[in-house]
PDB file of C-alpha atoms in Angstrom:
ATOM      1  CA  ILE A 870     171.594 136.317 138.441  1.00 89.00           C
ATOM      2  CA  TYR A 871     174.014 134.665 140.860  1.00 93.00           C
ATOM      3  CA  SER A 872     177.115 133.262 140.953  1.00 94.00           C
ATOM      4  CA  THR A 873     178.395 130.628 143.496  1.00 95.00           C
ATOM      5  CA  TYR A 874     180.969 128.187 144.840  1.00 94.00           C
ATOM      6  CA  ILE A 875     180.366 124.673 145.523  1.00 96.00           C
ATOM      7  CA  GLY A 876     183.373 122.387 146.744  1.00 96.00           C
ATOM      8  CA  GLY A 877     185.603 121.427 149.221  1.00 96.00           C
ATOM      9  CA  GLN A 878     189.308 121.911 149.938  1.00 96.00           C
ATOM     10  CA  GLN A 879     190.647 119.826 147.111  1.00 96.00           C
ATOM     11  CA  SER A 880     189.610 119.059 143.385  1.00 97.00           C
ATOM     12  CA  ASP A 881     185.638 119.477 142.718  1.00 98.00           C
ATOM     13  CA  VAL A 882     184.494 118.857 138.920  1.00 98.00           C
ATOM     14  CA  SER A 883     180.956 119.522 138.347  1.00 97.00           C
ATOM     15  CA  ARG A 884     180.535 118.017 134.719  1.00 97.00           C
ATOM     16  CA  GLY A 885     176.151 117.806 134.150  1.00 97.00           C
ATOM     17  CA  ILE A 886     173.919 120.222 135.281  1.00 97.00           C
ATOM     18  CA  GLU A 887     169.770 120.420 134.737  1.00 98.00           C
ATOM     19  CA  LEU A 888     167.207 122.927 135.930  1.00 97.00           C
ATOM     20  CA  ASP A 889     163.816 121.950 137.218  1.00 97.00           C
ATOM     21  CA  GLY A 890     160.547 123.440 136.900  1.00 96.00           C
ATOM     22  CA  ALA A 891     160.651 125.300 139.848  1.00 97.00           C
ATOM     23  CA  GLY A 892     164.279 127.085 139.063  1.00 97.00           C
ATOM     24  CA  ASN A 893     166.304 124.565 141.389  1.00 98.00           C
ATOM     25  CA  VAL A 894     169.610 123.686 140.415  1.00 98.00           C
ATOM     26  CA  TYR A 895     171.192 119.898 139.587  1.00 98.00           C
ATOM     27  CA  LEU A 896     174.530 119.544 139.744  1.00 98.00           C
ATOM     28  CA  ALA A 897     176.684 115.805 139.356  1.00 98.00           C
ATOM     29  CA  GLY A 898     180.445 115.639 138.702  1.00 98.00           C
ATOM     30  CA  TYR A 899     182.997 114.249 141.336  1.00 98.00           C
ATOM     31  CA  THR A 900     185.512 115.306 143.876  1.00 98.00           C
ATOM     32  CA  THR A 901     188.568 114.400 145.842  1.00 98.00           C
ATOM     33  CA  SER A 902     187.537 116.729 149.055  1.00 97.00           C
ATOM     34  CA  ASP A 903     186.532 114.742 152.098  1.00 95.00           C
ATOM     35  CA  GLY A 904     184.779 118.537 152.855  1.00 96.00           C
ATOM     36  CA  TYR A 905     182.724 118.546 149.682  1.00 98.00           C
ATOM     37  CA  PRO A 906     179.598 119.865 151.478  1.00 98.00           C
ATOM     38  CA  THR A 907     176.518 117.754 152.207  1.00 98.00           C
ATOM     39  CA  THR A 908     173.083 117.870 153.817  1.00 98.00           C
ATOM     40  CA  PRO A 909     171.694 115.777 156.930  1.00 98.00           C
ATOM     41  CA  GLY A 910     170.241 112.440 155.745  1.00 98.00           C
ATOM     42  CA  VAL A 911     171.235 112.285 152.101  1.00 98.00           C
ATOM     43  CA  PHE A 912     172.727 108.877 151.105  1.00 98.00           C
ATOM     44  CA  ASP A 913     176.069 109.723 151.857  1.00 98.00           C
ATOM     45  CA  ARG A 914     177.987 111.917 153.952  1.00 98.00           C
ATOM     46  CA  VAL A 915     180.957 109.857 154.117  1.00 97.00           C
ATOM     47  CA  HIS A 916     184.034 110.442 150.818  1.00 98.00           C
ATOM     48  CA  ARG A 917     184.649 107.110 150.341  1.00 96.00           C
ATOM     49  CA  GLY A 918     188.403 107.720 148.128  1.00 91.00           C
ATOM     50  CA  GLY A 919     189.213 108.603 145.206  1.00 96.00           C
ATOM     51  CA  ASN A 920     187.248 110.586 143.659  1.00 98.00           C
ATOM     52  CA  ASP A 921     183.765 110.045 144.377  1.00 98.00           C
ATOM     53  CA  LEU A 922     180.704 110.931 142.616  1.00 98.00           C
ATOM     54  CA  MET A 923     178.790 113.347 143.870  1.00 98.00           C
ATOM     55  CA  VAL A 924     175.011 114.895 143.209  1.00 98.00           C
ATOM     56  CA  SER A 925     173.527 117.937 144.585  1.00 98.00           C
ATOM     57  CA  LYS A 926     170.684 120.175 144.114  1.00 98.00           C
ATOM     58  CA  LEU A 927     170.741 124.171 145.016  1.00 98.00           C
ATOM     59  CA  ASN A 928     167.393 126.216 145.275  1.00 98.00           C
ATOM     60  CA  PRO A 929     166.582 128.679 142.525  1.00 97.00           C
ATOM     61  CA  SER A 930     168.646 131.873 144.218  1.00 97.00           C
ATOM     62  CA  GLY A 931     172.025 129.749 144.377  1.00 97.00           C
ATOM     63  CA  SER A 932     171.920 130.564 148.089  1.00 97.00           C
ATOM     64  CA  SER A 933     171.305 127.320 149.722  1.00 97.00           C
ATOM     65  CA  LEU A 934     171.433 123.759 149.044  1.00 98.00           C
ATOM     66  CA  ILE A 935     168.510 121.377 149.557  1.00 98.00           C
ATOM     67  CA  PHE A 936     170.053 118.389 149.125  1.00 98.00           C
ATOM     68  CA  SER A 937     174.104 117.211 148.321  1.00 98.00           C
ATOM     69  CA  THR A 938     175.454 113.607 148.630  1.00 98.00           C
ATOM     70  CA  PHE A 939     178.536 111.339 147.995  1.00 98.00           C
ATOM     71  CA  ILE A 940     177.861 108.153 146.221  1.00 98.00           C
ATOM     72  CA  GLY A 941     181.231 106.230 145.871  1.00 98.00           C
ATOM     73  CA  GLY A 942     183.489 103.357 146.523  1.00 97.00           C
ATOM     74  CA  GLN A 943     186.891 102.628 147.988  1.00 97.00           C
ATOM     75  CA  ASP A 944     187.930 103.822 144.276  1.00 98.00           C
ATOM     76  CA  ASP A 945     187.616 105.997 141.806  1.00 98.00           C
ATOM     77  CA  ASP A 946     183.884 107.132 140.767  1.00 98.00           C
ATOM     78  CA  PHE A 947     182.721 110.391 138.482  1.00 98.00           C
ATOM     79  CA  GLY A 948     179.183 111.269 137.457  1.00 98.00           C
ATOM     80  CA  TYR A 949     179.431 112.730 133.774  1.00 98.00           C
ATOM     81  CA  SER A 950     175.590 113.411 133.079  1.00 98.00           C
ATOM     82  CA  LEU A 951     172.365 113.509 134.834  1.00 98.00           C
ATOM     83  CA  THR A 952     168.528 114.294 133.867  1.00 98.00           C
ATOM     84  CA  LEU A 953     165.361 114.387 135.938  1.00 98.00           C
ATOM     85  CA  ASP A 954     162.204 112.976 135.557  1.00 97.00           C
ATOM     86  CA  ARG A 955     158.689 114.533 135.993  1.00 95.00           C
ATOM     87  CA  ASN A 956     158.794 113.328 139.630  1.00 96.00           C
ATOM     88  CA  GLY A 957     161.656 115.167 140.637  1.00 96.00           C
ATOM     89  CA  ASN A 958     164.099 111.861 140.482  1.00 98.00           C
ATOM     90  CA  THR A 959     167.104 112.225 139.369  1.00 98.00           C
ATOM     91  CA  TYR A 960     169.157 109.876 137.072  1.00 98.00           C
ATOM     92  CA  VAL A 961     173.294 110.015 136.972  1.00 98.00           C
ATOM     93  CA  THR A 962     175.583 108.161 134.265  1.00 98.00           C
ATOM     94  CA  GLY A 963     179.178 108.136 134.839  1.00 98.00           C
ATOM     95  CA  SER A 964     181.922 105.251 135.443  1.00 98.00           C
ATOM     96  CA  SER A 965     183.309 103.449 138.698  1.00 98.00           C
ATOM     97  CA  GLU A 966     186.607 101.729 139.132  1.00 98.00           C
ATOM     98  CA  SER A 967     185.268 100.733 142.883  1.00 98.00           C
ATOM     99  CA  PRO A 968     184.377  97.487 143.071  1.00 97.00           C
ATOM    100  CA  ASP A 969     182.323  98.002 146.169  1.00 97.00           C
ATOM    101  CA  PHE A 970     180.640 100.983 144.241  1.00 98.00           C
ATOM    102  CA  PRO A 971     176.782 100.675 145.870  1.00 98.00           C
ATOM    103  CA  VAL A 972     174.408  98.934 143.602  1.00 98.00           C
ATOM    104  CA  SER A 973     170.859  98.351 144.404  1.00 97.00           C
ATOM    105  CA  GLN A 974     169.305  94.603 145.140  1.00 94.00           C
ATOM    106  CA  GLY A 975     168.633  93.158 141.706  1.00 94.00           C
ATOM    107  CA  ALA A 976     170.338  95.501 139.456  1.00 96.00           C
ATOM    108  CA  TYR A 977     171.149  94.715 135.900  1.00 96.00           C
ATOM    109  CA  ASP A 978     174.790  94.048 136.947  1.00 97.00           C
ATOM    110  CA  THR A 979     175.633  94.140 140.431  1.00 97.00           C
ATOM    111  CA  SER A 980     179.615  93.519 139.945  1.00 96.00           C
ATOM    112  CA  LYS A 981     182.390  95.392 138.037  1.00 96.00           C
ATOM    113  CA  SER A 982     183.486  93.858 135.213  1.00 95.00           C
ATOM    114  CA  GLY A 983     186.234  95.982 133.999  1.00 93.00           C
ATOM    115  CA  ASP A 984     189.160  98.606 135.096  1.00 94.00           C
ATOM    116  CA  PHE A 985     186.331 101.327 135.330  1.00 97.00           C
ATOM    117  CA  ASP A 986     182.101 100.243 134.286  1.00 98.00           C
ATOM    118  CA  ALA A 987     179.758 102.726 133.624  1.00 98.00           C
ATOM    119  CA  VAL A 988     177.131 103.476 136.344  1.00 98.00           C
ATOM    120  CA  VAL A 989     173.830 103.789 136.083  1.00 98.00           C
ATOM    121  CA  LEU A 990     172.124 105.034 138.973  1.00 98.00           C
ATOM    122  CA  LYS A 991     168.309 106.624 140.315  1.00 98.00           C
ATOM    123  CA  LEU A 992     168.186 109.227 143.307  1.00 98.00           C
ATOM    124  CA  ASN A 993     164.736 109.806 145.141  1.00 98.00           C
ATOM    125  CA  PRO A 994     163.758 113.319 144.947  1.00 97.00           C
ATOM    126  CA  THR A 995     165.007 114.004 148.385  1.00 98.00           C
ATOM    127  CA  GLY A 996     168.716 112.953 147.398  1.00 98.00           C
ATOM    128  CA  THR A 997     168.497 110.335 150.604  1.00 98.00           C
ATOM    129  CA  THR A 998     168.109 107.084 148.571  1.00 97.00           C
ATOM    130  CA  LEU A 999     169.141 105.210 145.715  1.00 97.00           C
ATOM    131  CA  ALA A1000     166.102 103.495 144.215  1.00 97.00           C
ATOM    132  CA  TYR A1001     168.503 101.915 141.817  1.00 97.00           C
ATOM    133  CA  SER A1002     172.383 101.577 140.908  1.00 98.00           C
ATOM    134  CA  THR A1003     173.979  99.403 138.417  1.00 98.00           C
ATOM    135  CA  PHE A1004     177.054  98.604 136.768  1.00 98.00           C
ATOM    136  CA  LEU A1005     177.282  98.620 132.861  1.00 97.00           C
ATOM    137  CA  GLY A1006     180.220  97.428 131.224  1.00 96.00           C
ATOM    138  CA  GLY A1007     182.582  94.756 129.746  1.00 97.00           C
ATOM    139  CA  SER A1008     185.807  93.470 130.654  1.00 97.00           C
ATOM    140  CA  MET A1009     187.614  96.899 130.028  1.00 97.00           C
ATOM    141  CA  GLU A1010     187.055 100.511 130.414  1.00 98.00           C
ATOM    142  CA  ASP A1011     183.275 101.836 129.842  1.00 98.00           C
ATOM    143  CA  VAL A1012     182.250 105.140 130.780  1.00 98.00           C
ATOM    144  CA  GLY A1013     178.534 106.824 130.509  1.00 98.00           C
ATOM    145  CA  LYS A1014     178.861 110.068 129.005  1.00 98.00           C
ATOM    146  CA  SER A1015     175.323 111.082 128.866  1.00 98.00           C
ATOM    147  CA  LEU A1016     171.953 109.929 129.278  1.00 97.00           C
ATOM    148  CA  ARG A1017     168.507 110.928 128.946  1.00 98.00           C
ATOM    149  CA  LEU A1018     164.835 109.702 129.281  1.00 98.00           C
ATOM    150  CA  ASP A1019     162.446 108.219 126.442  1.00 97.00           C
ATOM    151  CA  TYR A1020     158.718 109.000 126.374  1.00 96.00           C
ATOM    152  CA  ASP A1021     158.157 105.836 128.550  1.00 96.00           C
ATOM    153  CA  GLY A1022     161.084 106.952 130.975  1.00 95.00           C
ATOM    154  CA  ASN A1023     163.568 104.357 130.357  1.00 97.00           C
ATOM    155  CA  VAL A1024     167.338 105.412 130.801  1.00 97.00           C
ATOM    156  CA  VAL A1025     169.098 105.784 127.266  1.00 97.00           C
ATOM    157  CA  VAL A1026     172.751 106.108 127.797  1.00 97.00           C
ATOM    158  CA  ALA A1027     175.599 106.797 125.551  1.00 98.00           C
ATOM    159  CA  GLY A1028     179.454 106.276 126.464  1.00 98.00           C
ATOM    160  CA  GLU A1029     182.538 104.786 125.040  1.00 97.00           C
ATOM    161  CA  THR A1030     183.561 101.697 125.695  1.00 97.00           C
ATOM    162  CA  PHE A1031     187.293  99.523 125.292  1.00 97.00           C
ATOM    163  CA  SER A1032     185.439  96.117 125.795  1.00 97.00           C
ATOM    164  CA  PRO A1033     185.041  93.841 123.126  1.00 96.00           C
ATOM    165  CA  ASN A1034     182.000  92.308 125.288  1.00 96.00           C
ATOM    166  CA  LEU A1035     179.734  94.931 126.117  1.00 95.00           C
ATOM    167  CA  PRO A1036     176.475  93.550 126.904  1.00 93.00           C
ATOM    168  CA  THR A1037     174.292  94.186 123.612  1.00 93.00           C
ATOM    169  CA  THR A1038     170.874  93.351 122.622  1.00 93.00           C
ATOM    170  CA  PRO A1039     170.094  90.960 120.438  1.00 94.00           C
ATOM    171  CA  ASN A1040     169.735  91.979 116.193  1.00 94.00           C
ATOM    172  CA  ALA A1041     171.728  95.258 117.394  1.00 89.00           C
ATOM    173  CA  PHE A1042     173.856  97.081 114.700  1.00 87.00           C
TER     174      PHE A1042
END
């Protein structure tokens, strides 16, 4: 039905893709391109360094960007999976090496604990605001590879860890 490019002058990788009920296409991934296309008014139009996590939304015909934003810090940040809720919010998981990755006040974990920590974030429907963003990890490398919402709207994240002290809940397996 259509095929298009989206990217800048360097490496651009999409790892997650979703469709909403209107046929809009959402992408999450990472880019080293300063010139990766962003749209006015989004959360962040500035490439911060290394790989930055990116989230983009294309219209149903693939002919224009509805929104496109960077999310990252000074080091490498990766997006691997995304999902949507019925209100049009975008949820993304991945990993970050950046101690200055944008996290929200009151987040589960506001500071990076290991080499790479998993990140989980919620972006509002217009891509202008992080509803929340948090680190999730232990003392070594942790990566969020997939996420979904349960029936109550809670985020369920799956991934990989090398951390012997990844936070767990009481009586977990």
